[in-house]
Coordinates of N, CA and C in Angstrom, one line a residue:
Chain A
G1 N 8.2 -15.6 -3.5 CA 6.9 -14.5 -3.6 C 7.2 -13.8 -4.8
E2 N 6.1 -12.8 -4.5 CA 5.8 -11.9 -5.6 C 7.1 -10.5 -5.1
N3 N 7.6 -10.0 -6.5 CA 8.2 -8.8 -6.3 C 7.8 -8.2 -7.5
V4 N 7.7 -6.8 -7.2 CA 7.1 -6.0 -7.9 C 8.5 -4.2 -7.9
E5 N 8.4 -4.5 -9.4 CA 9.8 -3.6 -9.5 C 8.9 -1.9 -10.3
Q6 N 9.5 -1.0 -10.1 CA 8.6 0.0 -10.2 C 9.5 1.0 -11.0
H7 N 9.4 1.7 -12.3 CA 10.1 2.9 -12.6 C 9.5 4.2 -13.5
P8 N 9.8 5.1 -13.3 CA 11.1 5.7 -12.8 C 10.9 5.9 -11.3
S9 N 11.7 6.4 -10.2 CA 11.4 6.6 -8.8 C 11.1 7.7 -9.1
T10 N 11.5 8.9 -9.8 CA 10.9 10.3 -9.8 C 10.5 10.7 -11.6
L11 N 9.8 11.6 -11.6 CA 9.2 11.9 -13.0 C 8.8 13.3 -13.1
S12 N 9.6 14.3 -13.5 CA 8.9 15.7 -13.6 C 8.2 15.8 -15.3
V13 N 7.2 16.7 -14.7 CA 6.4 16.6 -16.3 C 6.0 18.1 -16.2
Q14 N 6.0 18.6 -17.5 CA 5.6 20.0 -17.7 C 3.8 19.9 -17.2
E15 N 2.9 20.7 -17.1 CA 1.8 20.8 -17.2 C 1.1 20.6 -18.3
G16 N 0.3 19.5 -18.5 CA -0.4 19.5 -20.0 C 0.3 18.1 -20.9
D17 N 1.6 17.7 -20.3 CA 2.1 16.8 -20.9 C 1.7 15.3 -20.3
S18 N 1.9 14.3 -21.0 CA 2.0 12.7 -20.3 C 2.6 12.3 -19.5
A19 N 2.5 11.7 -18.0 CA 3.0 10.7 -17.6 C 3.0 9.2 -17.8
V20 N 4.1 8.6 -17.8 CA 4.0 7.2 -17.9 C 5.1 6.2 -17.0
I21 N 4.1 5.7 -15.9 CA 5.2 4.7 -14.8 C 4.6 3.1 -15.2
K22 N 5.8 2.6 -15.3 CA 6.0 1.5 -15.2 C 6.1 -0.1 -14.4
C23 N 5.7 -0.8 -14.9 CA 6.2 -1.6 -13.3 C 6.1 -2.7 -13.9
T24 N 7.1 -4.0 -13.1 CA 6.6 -5.6 -13.5 C 7.0 -6.1 -12.7
Y25 N 6.2 -7.5 -12.5 CA 5.6 -8.4 -11.7 C 6.7 -9.8 -11.8
S26 N 6.8 -10.4 -11.1 CA 7.3 -11.4 -10.8 C 6.5 -13.2 -10.7
D27 N 5.0 -13.0 -10.0 CA 4.5 -13.9 -9.5 C 3.4 -14.4 -10.9
S28 N 3.6 -15.3 -11.5 CA 2.7 -15.5 -12.9 C 0.9 -15.7 -12.1
A29 N 0.8 -15.7 -10.9 CA -0.4 -16.1 -10.2 C -1.3 -14.8 -9.9
S30 N -0.3 -13.6 -9.7 CA -1.0 -12.3 -9.7 C -1.9 -11.7 -10.8
N31 N -3.2 -11.5 -10.1 CA -4.5 -11.4 -10.9 C -5.1 -9.8 -11.0
Y32 N -4.2 -8.9 -9.9 CA -5.2 -7.9 -9.6 C -3.8 -6.8 -9.7
F33 N -4.2 -5.2 -10.0 CA -3.3 -4.8 -10.3 C -3.6 -3.3 -10.0
P34 N -3.5 -2.8 -8.8 CA -3.9 -1.6 -8.5 C -3.0 -0.7 -8.7
W35 N -3.5 0.8 -8.6 CA -2.6 1.8 -8.4 C -2.9 2.6 -7.8
Y36 N -2.3 3.3 -6.9 CA -2.6 4.1 -5.4 C -1.5 5.1 -5.7
K37 N -2.5 6.5 -5.2 CA -1.8 7.5 -5.0 C -1.9 8.1 -3.9
Q38 N -0.7 8.5 -3.4 CA -0.1 8.9 -1.9 C -0.2 10.6 -2.2
E39 N -0.4 11.4 -1.6 CA -0.1 12.9 -1.2 C 0.5 12.8 0.2
L40 N 1.3 13.8 0.2 CA 2.4 13.8 1.5 C 1.5 13.8 2.4
G41 N 2.0 13.1 3.4 CA 1.3 12.5 4.8 C 0.1 12.4 4.9
K42 N -0.4 11.8 3.7 CA -1.7 11.3 3.6 C -2.0 9.8 3.4
R43 N -2.7 9.1 3.4 CA -3.0 7.5 3.1 C -2.8 7.2 1.8
P44 N -2.2 6.1 0.9 CA -2.8 5.8 -0.2 C -4.1 5.7 -0.6
Q45 N -4.5 5.7 -1.8 CA -5.8 6.0 -2.2 C -5.9 5.4 -3.6
L46 N -6.8 4.9 -4.2 CA -6.7 3.9 -5.0 C -7.2 5.1 -6.2
I47 N -6.4 4.8 -6.9 CA -6.9 5.5 -8.4 C -7.7 5.0 -9.5
I48 N -6.8 3.3 -9.8 CA -7.5 2.8 -10.8 C -7.0 1.4 -10.6
D49 N -7.5 0.7 -11.2 CA -7.4 -0.8 -11.0 C -7.7 -1.6 -11.9
I50 N -6.6 -2.7 -12.3 CA -7.2 -3.8 -13.9 C -7.0 -5.4 -13.1
R51 N -7.7 -6.0 -13.8 CA -7.9 -7.8 -13.6 C -7.1 -7.8 -14.6
S52 N -6.6 -9.4 -14.5 CA -5.6 -10.0 -15.3 C -6.4 -10.4 -17.1
N53 N -7.6 -10.3 -16.8 CA -8.6 -11.0 -17.7 C -8.7 -9.6 -18.6
V54 N -8.2 -8.4 -18.1 CA -8.5 -7.3 -19.3 C -7.0 -6.6 -19.2
G55 N -7.1 -6.1 -20.7 CA -5.9 -5.5 -21.2 C -5.4 -3.9 -20.9
E56 N -6.6 -3.5 -20.9 CA -6.8 -1.9 -20.7 C -8.2 -1.1 -20.1
K57 N -7.7 -0.4 -19.4 CA -8.9 0.4 -18.6 C -8.5 1.3 -18.2
K58 N -9.5 2.3 -18.7 CA -9.3 4.0 -18.9 C -10.9 4.4 -17.9
D59 N -10.0 5.5 -17.4 CA -11.0 6.4 -16.2 C -10.4 7.8 -16.7
Q60 N -11.4 8.9 -17.3 CA -10.7 10.1 -17.6 C -9.4 10.4 -18.2
R61 N -8.5 11.1 -17.2 CA -7.5 11.2 -17.9 C -6.0 10.0 -17.6
I62 N -6.6 9.2 -16.6 CA -5.8 8.1 -16.2 C -6.1 6.9 -16.9
A63 N -5.0 5.8 -17.4 CA -5.7 4.3 -18.0 C -4.1 3.6 -17.5
V64 N -4.8 2.5 -17.4 CA -3.7 1.4 -17.1 C -3.7 0.4 -18.2
T65 N -2.4 -0.1 -18.3 CA -2.4 -1.4 -19.5 C -2.0 -2.5 -18.9
L66 N -2.2 -3.5 -19.4 CA -1.5 -4.9 -18.8 C -1.0 -5.7 -20.0
N67 N 0.4 -6.3 -19.9 CA 0.7 -7.1 -20.6 C 1.1 -8.3 -19.7
K68 N 0.4 -9.7 -19.8 CA 0.6 -10.5 -18.9 C 1.4 -11.6 -19.2
T69 N 1.6 -11.6 -20.7 CA 3.0 -12.3 -21.0 C 3.9 -11.8 -20.8
A70 N 4.4 -10.5 -20.7 CA 5.8 -10.1 -20.5 C 5.4 -9.4 -18.8
K71 N 4.3 -9.9 -18.3 CA 4.7 -9.4 -17.0 C 4.7 -8.0 -16.2
H72 N 4.0 -6.9 -17.4 CA 4.2 -5.7 -16.6 C 3.0 -4.7 -16.8
F73 N 3.0 -3.6 -16.4 CA 1.6 -2.8 -16.5 C 2.1 -1.7 -16.2
S74 N 1.4 -0.9 -16.7 CA 2.0 0.6 -17.1 C 0.6 1.5 -16.5
L75 N 1.1 2.6 -16.1 CA -0.1 4.0 -15.5 C 0.4 5.2 -16.9
H76 N -0.6 5.1 -17.2 CA -0.7 6.4 -18.1 C -1.5 7.8 -17.6
I77 N -1.0 8.7 -17.3 CA -1.9 10.2 -17.4 C -1.6 11.1 -18.1
T78 N -2.4 11.8 -18.8 CA -2.7 12.3 -19.7 C -2.7 13.8 -19.4
E79 N -2.7 14.7 -20.5 CA -2.9 16.1 -19.8 C -3.2 16.3 -18.0
T80 N -1.7 16.2 -17.7 CA -1.2 16.1 -16.3 C -1.7 17.5 -16.0
Q81 N -1.9 17.7 -14.6 CA -2.4 19.1 -13.8 C -1.7 19.1 -12.6
P82 N -1.0 20.1 -11.9 CA -0.6 20.5 -11.0 C -0.9 19.3 -9.7
E83 N -2.4 19.3 -9.5 CA -3.0 18.2 -8.4 C -2.8 16.8 -8.9
D84 N -2.0 16.7 -9.9 CA -1.8 14.9 -10.1 C -0.1 14.6 -9.5
S85 N 0.5 15.9 -8.8 CA 1.6 15.6 -8.2 C 1.6 14.9 -7.0
A86 N 2.3 13.5 -6.9 CA 1.9 12.9 -5.6 C 3.0 11.7 -5.9
V87 N 2.9 10.8 -4.8 CA 4.0 9.6 -5.2 C 2.5 8.4 -5.9
Y88 N 3.0 8.1 -6.7 CA 2.1 6.8 -7.3 C 2.9 5.7 -7.1
F89 N 2.2 4.7 -6.8 CA 2.6 3.1 -6.3 C 1.7 2.0 -6.9
C90 N 2.3 1.2 -7.8 CA 1.9 0.1 -8.5 C 1.9 -0.9 -7.5
A91 N 1.0 -2.0 -7.7 CA 0.9 -3.5 -6.6 C 0.1 -4.5 -7.4
A92 N 0.6 -5.5 -6.9 CA 0.1 -6.8 -7.5 C -0.5 -7.5 -6.6
S93 N -1.4 -8.3 -6.6 CA -1.6 -9.3 -5.7 C -2.2 -10.5 -6.4
S94 N -2.0 -11.4 -5.7 CA -2.8 -12.8 -6.3 C -4.1 -13.3 -5.5
G95 N -4.5 -12.5 -5.0 CA -5.7 -12.5 -4.0 C -5.8 -12.5 -3.0
S96 N -6.8 -13.3 -1.9 CA -6.6 -13.1 -0.3 C -5.6 -14.0 0.1
W97 N -5.2 -15.3 -0.8 CA -4.4 -15.8 -0.6 C -2.8 -15.3 -0.4
G98 N -2.6 -14.3 -0.9 CA -1.3 -13.9 -1.3 C -1.0 -12.9 -0.8
K99 N 0.2 -12.0 -0.7 CA 0.9 -11.1 -0.3 C -0.1 -10.1 -1.8
F100 N -0.2 -8.9 -1.0 CA -0.2 -7.9 -1.6 C 1.0 -6.6 -1.8
Q101 N 1.4 -6.9 -3.1 CA 3.1 -6.3 -2.8 C 3.2 -4.9 -3.8
F102 N 3.5 -4.0 -3.0 CA 3.8 -2.8 -3.9 C 5.3 -2.2 -4.2
G103 N 5.0 -1.8 -5.7 CA 6.4 -1.1 -6.1 C 7.1 0.1 -5.2
A104 N 7.9 0.2 -5.3 CA 8.9 1.3 -4.2 C 8.1 2.7 -4.5
G105 N 7.5 2.8 -5.5 CA 6.8 4.1 -5.9 C 7.5 5.1 -6.8
T106 N 6.7 6.0 -7.2 CA 7.1 7.1 -8.4 C 6.6 8.3 -7.5
Q107 N 7.9 9.5 -7.8 CA 7.3 10.7 -7.1 C 7.1 11.5 -8.3
V108 N 6.0 11.9 -8.6 CA 5.7 12.9 -9.8 C 5.5 14.1 -9.5
V109 N 6.3 14.8 -10.2 CA 6.0 16.6 -9.8 C 5.7 17.1 -11.2
V110 N 4.9 17.6 -11.1 CA 4.0 18.5 -12.4 C 4.2 20.4 -12.5
T111 N 4.9 20.5 -13.2 CA 5.4 22.0 -13.3 C 4.3 22.9 -14.2
P112 N 3.9 24.2 -13.6 CA 3.1 24.8 -14.5 C 3.9 25.3 -15.7
Chain B
D1 N -13.1 9.8 4.2 CA -12.7 8.4 5.2 C -12.5 7.1 4.2
S2 N -11.7 6.2 4.9 CA -11.9 5.2 4.1 C -12.6 3.8 5.1
G3 N -12.8 4.3 6.3 CA -14.0 3.5 7.2 C -12.7 2.4 8.0
V4 N -11.6 2.7 7.5 CA -10.2 2.0 8.2 C -10.0 2.9 9.4
T5 N -10.2 2.5 10.7 CA -9.3 3.6 12.0 C -8.1 3.1 12.5
Q6 N -7.3 3.5 12.7 CA -6.5 3.6 13.3 C -5.5 4.1 14.3
T7 N -5.5 3.6 15.5 CA -5.2 4.2 16.8 C -3.4 3.9 17.2
P8 N -3.1 4.5 18.1 CA -3.0 6.0 18.1 C -2.7 6.9 16.7
K9 N -2.9 8.1 16.4 CA -2.4 8.7 15.3 C -0.9 9.0 15.1
H10 N -0.5 9.5 16.4 CA 1.0 9.8 16.7 C 1.2 9.1 18.1
L11 N 2.8 8.4 18.1 CA 3.2 7.8 19.2 C 4.8 8.3 19.5
I12 N 5.0 9.0 20.7 CA 6.1 9.1 20.4 C 6.9 8.3 21.8
T13 N 8.3 7.2 21.9 CA 8.3 6.4 22.7 C 10.0 6.4 22.3
A14 N 10.7 5.8 23.8 CA 12.1 5.7 23.8 C 12.4 4.3 23.2
T15 N 14.1 4.4 22.9 CA 14.5 3.0 22.4 C 14.1 1.9 23.5
G16 N 14.1 0.6 22.9 CA 13.9 -0.4 24.0 C 12.4 -0.4 24.4
Q17 N 11.7 0.4 24.2 CA 10.1 0.4 24.8 C 9.5 -0.9 23.9
R18 N 8.2 -0.6 23.9 CA 7.2 -1.6 23.7 C 6.1 -0.7 23.3
V19 N 5.3 -1.1 21.9 CA 4.4 -0.1 21.7 C 3.1 -0.9 20.8
T20 N 2.0 -0.8 21.1 CA 0.7 -1.3 20.5 C -0.1 -0.5 19.6
L21 N -0.1 -0.9 18.2 CA -0.7 0.0 17.0 C -2.0 -0.9 17.0
R22 N -3.3 0.0 17.1 CA -4.9 -0.8 16.5 C -5.4 -0.7 15.6
C23 N -6.1 -1.3 14.7 CA -6.7 -1.1 13.7 C -8.0 -1.8 13.8
S24 N -9.0 -0.9 13.4 CA -10.4 -1.7 13.1 C -10.6 -1.6 11.5
P25 N -10.9 -2.9 10.6 CA -11.0 -3.0 9.2 C -12.6 -1.9 9.2
R26 N -12.8 -1.9 7.8 CA -14.1 -1.9 7.2 C -15.1 -2.8 7.5
S27 N -16.2 -2.4 8.1 CA -17.0 -3.0 8.3 C -17.6 -4.2 7.1
G28 N -17.5 -5.6 7.4 CA -17.2 -6.5 6.5 C -16.4 -7.0 6.0
D29 N -15.1 -6.2 6.0 CA -13.6 -6.5 5.5 C -12.9 -7.9 6.4
L30 N -12.6 -9.1 5.9 CA -12.1 -10.0 6.6 C -10.6 -9.7 6.5
S31 N -10.0 -9.3 5.5 CA -8.3 -9.1 5.5 C -7.9 -7.7 5.8
V32 N -6.8 -7.9 6.4 CA -6.2 -6.9 7.2 C -4.7 -6.8 7.0
Y33 N -4.2 -6.1 6.4 CA -2.4 -5.9 6.1 C -2.0 -4.7 7.0
W34 N -0.9 -5.1 7.3 CA -0.2 -4.3 8.1 C 1.1 -3.6 6.8
Y35 N 1.5 -2.5 7.1 CA 2.5 -1.9 5.9 C 3.2 -0.4 7.1
Q36 N 4.7 -1.1 6.8 CA 5.5 0.4 7.4 C 5.9 0.9 6.2
Q37 N 5.9 2.4 6.5 CA 6.6 3.2 5.6 C 7.8 4.3 6.5
S38 N 8.7 4.3 6.2 CA 9.8 5.3 6.7 C 9.9 6.2 5.8
L39 N 10.2 7.4 6.2 CA 10.8 8.6 5.3 C 11.0 8.4 3.8
D40 N 10.2 9.1 3.2 CA 10.6 8.7 1.8 C 11.1 7.2 1.3
Q41 N 10.2 6.4 1.8 CA 10.3 5.2 1.5 C 9.3 4.5 1.0
G42 N 8.9 3.6 0.2 CA 7.9 3.0 -0.2 C 7.2 2.0 1.2
L43 N 6.0 1.2 0.5 CA 5.0 0.5 1.5 C 5.9 -1.2 1.5
Q44 N 6.5 -1.2 3.1 CA 7.1 -2.1 3.2 C 5.8 -3.4 3.9
F45 N 5.5 -4.2 3.0 CA 4.7 -5.0 3.8 C 4.7 -5.7 4.8
L46 N 4.4 -6.1 6.0 CA 4.5 -6.4 7.0 C 3.9 -8.0 7.1
I47 N 2.7 -7.9 7.7 CA 1.7 -9.1 7.7 C 0.6 -8.9 7.2
Q48 N 0.3 -10.1 6.4 CA -1.7 -9.9 6.4 C -2.2 -11.3 7.2
Y49 N -3.5 -10.8 7.8 CA -4.2 -11.7 8.5 C -5.7 -11.7 7.6
Y50 N -6.1 -13.0 7.5 CA -7.7 -13.1 7.0 C -8.4 -14.1 7.9
N51 N -9.7 -13.3 8.7 CA -10.7 -13.6 9.3 C -10.1 -14.7 10.6
G52 N -8.8 -14.2 10.9 CA -8.3 -14.6 12.4 C -7.2 -15.3 11.8
E53 N -6.6 -15.3 10.9 CA -5.7 -16.3 10.9 C -4.3 -15.4 9.7
E54 N -2.9 -15.9 10.3 CA -2.1 -15.2 9.4 C -2.0 -15.6 7.9
R55 N -2.1 -15.1 6.9 CA -2.1 -15.5 5.4 C -1.1 -15.3 4.8
A56 N -0.3 -14.1 5.1 CA 0.8 -13.9 4.3 C 2.1 -13.1 5.5
K57 N 3.3 -13.4 5.4 CA 4.3 -12.7 6.1 C 4.9 -12.1 5.1
G58 N 5.5 -10.8 5.3 CA 6.5 -10.0 4.5 C 7.9 -10.0 5.4
N59 N 8.3 -8.7 5.6 CA 9.8 -8.5 6.1 C 9.4 -8.2 7.5
I60 N 8.6 -8.9 8.3 CA 8.5 -8.2 9.9 C 9.6 -9.1 10.5
L61 N 10.3 -8.0 11.3 CA 11.2 -8.6 12.1 C 10.7 -8.9 13.3
E62 N 11.4 -10.2 14.0 CA 11.3 -10.9 14.9 C 10.6 -10.3 16.1
R63 N 11.0 -9.0 16.3 CA 10.7 -8.1 17.5 C 9.1 -7.3 17.3
F64 N 8.7 -7.8 16.5 CA 7.3 -7.4 15.8 C 6.5 -8.2 15.5
S65 N 5.1 -8.3 16.2 CA 4.4 -9.1 16.2 C 3.0 -8.9 15.9
A66 N 1.9 -9.4 15.6 CA 0.4 -9.1 15.1 C -0.5 -10.0 15.3
Q67 N -1.5 -9.9 15.4 CA -2.8 -10.9 15.8 C -4.2 -10.1 15.2
Q68 N -5.0 -10.9 14.7 CA -6.2 -10.3 14.6 C -7.8 -11.0 15.2
F69 N -7.9 -10.0 15.9 CA -9.4 -10.8 17.1 C -10.3 -11.3 16.4
P70 N -11.1 -12.1 17.2 CA -12.5 -12.4 16.6 C -13.2 -11.4 16.0
D71 N -13.2 -10.2 16.5 CA -14.3 -9.0 16.1 C -13.3 -8.3 14.7
L72 N -12.4 -8.9 14.2 CA -11.6 -8.4 13.2 C -10.5 -7.5 13.4
H73 N -10.6 -6.5 14.2 CA -9.5 -5.8 14.8 C -8.2 -6.4 14.8
S74 N -7.5 -5.5 14.5 CA -6.1 -6.4 14.5 C -5.0 -5.1 15.1
E75 N -4.1 -5.8 16.0 CA -3.0 -5.2 16.7 C -1.7 -5.6 16.3
L76 N -0.8 -4.6 16.0 CA 0.6 -4.9 15.8 C 1.4 -4.6 17.0
N77 N 2.1 -5.3 17.5 CA 3.0 -4.8 18.6 C 4.4 -5.2 18.0
L78 N 5.1 -4.0 18.6 CA 6.5 -3.6 18.4 C 7.5 -3.5 19.5
S79 N 8.2 -4.0 20.1 CA 8.9 -4.3 21.2 C 10.5 -4.1 21.0
S80 N 11.0 -4.0 22.0 CA 12.5 -3.6 21.7 C 13.0 -2.5 20.8
L81 N 12.0 -1.5 20.9 CA 12.3 -0.6 19.8 C 13.6 0.2 19.7
E82 N 13.9 0.6 18.3 CA 15.0 0.8 17.5 C 15.1 2.3 17.0
L83 N 15.9 3.3 17.2 CA 15.6 4.2 16.0 C 15.3 4.2 14.6
G84 N 15.4 3.1 14.0 CA 14.9 3.0 13.0 C 13.8 2.6 12.6
D85 N 13.3 2.2 13.9 CA 11.7 1.5 13.7 C 10.7 2.5 13.3
S86 N 11.3 4.3 13.6 CA 10.6 5.1 13.3 C 10.0 5.1 12.1
A87 N 8.6 4.9 11.9 CA 8.0 5.4 10.2 C 6.4 5.4 10.8
L88 N 6.1 5.2 9.7 CA 4.4 5.6 9.4 C 3.8 4.3 9.5
Y89 N 3.1 3.6 10.2 CA 2.7 2.4 10.1 C 1.0 2.3 9.6
F90 N 0.7 1.8 8.6 CA -0.4 1.6 8.0 C -1.0 0.4 8.1
C91 N -2.4 0.3 8.5 CA -3.4 -0.8 8.3 C -4.0 -0.4 7.3
A92 N -4.5 -1.8 6.7 CA -5.4 -1.7 5.5 C -6.4 -2.9 5.3
S93 N -7.7 -2.8 4.7 CA -8.4 -3.6 5.1 C -9.1 -3.9 3.3
S94 N -9.7 -5.2 3.4 CA -10.0 -5.6 1.8 C -11.1 -6.7 2.3
V95 N -11.9 -7.0 1.2 CA -13.0 -7.9 1.4 C -12.5 -9.3 1.0
A96 N -11.5 -9.3 0.1 CA -11.1 -10.6 -0.6 C -9.9 -10.5 -1.3
D97 N -10.3 -9.9 -2.7 CA -9.1 -9.8 -3.4 C -9.4 -8.7 -4.2
G98 N -10.0 -7.9 -3.6 CA -10.1 -6.7 -4.3 C -8.9 -5.0 -3.8
E99 N -9.7 -4.2 -3.6 CA -9.1 -2.8 -2.9 C -9.0 -2.8 -2.0
L100 N -7.9 -2.4 -1.6 CA -7.4 -2.5 -0.2 C -7.7 -0.6 0.0
F101 N -8.0 -0.7 1.3 CA -8.9 0.5 2.2 C -7.7 0.8 3.4
F102 N -6.9 2.2 2.9 CA -6.0 2.4 3.9 C -6.4 3.0 5.2
G103 N -6.0 2.9 6.5 CA -6.1 3.9 7.5 C -5.1 5.0 7.0
E104 N -5.5 6.2 8.5 CA -4.7 7.4 7.9 C -3.2 6.8 8.5
G105 N -3.3 6.0 9.0 CA -1.7 5.7 9.4 C -1.7 5.9 11.0
S106 N -0.5 5.3 11.6 CA -0.2 5.5 13.1 C 1.4 6.0 12.8
R107 N 2.0 7.3 13.4 CA 3.3 7.7 12.8 C 3.9 7.3 14.3
L108 N 4.9 6.3 14.5 CA 5.8 6.2 15.5 C 7.1 6.8 15.2
T109 N 7.5 7.6 16.2 CA 8.7 8.5 16.5 C 9.9 7.7 17.7
V110 N 10.5 7.1 17.5 CA 11.2 6.5 18.4 C 12.5 7.5 18.6
L111 N 12.8 8.1 19.9 CA 14.0 8.9 20.8 C 14.8 7.8 21.4

């Protein structure tokens, strides 16, 4: 089955700097790669996603890149702000027929 | 509000007991997923249902079971509870292979 590895487990950045989180997946059938943000005690919420027919997607300060050949995808947050502090999860899915597998999460701390 | 409703929000029970967690997916969503999140841990996939049928299984213990009913709501049954079962249990729903919408979670405390 699908296995998703996520690095780093914790990431401390200065406000205004960039943050990068990387994930790898094992199932070549995976075709949907979302990123979720979870604030303390709250539910995970989608912040950006990408499908296997696209190499990069941007939404304001966040972007996701996908390398299907290497089976890895990354989240990039630019101009980080204190409100970006949260746990970020990557995930991979091969559609409604398969598991929706999450990475272990990255605790991001943005210090002013 | 994601449109996914989970009850109860909090539950405290004793070891050896049995509890049922309930999830109502977003209107129109056929897929329901259950995840377990222990303290400071990730989202452990338990099980997925699609239109009433079990579609995928993760690291779900034999003491746990789930089902999805004809009206598409789902229940997760946890029996012979142990201290280690204390966690936040999330239900999520999706249309097919798109975004997962999470409920607020059911926080289970086993004493």
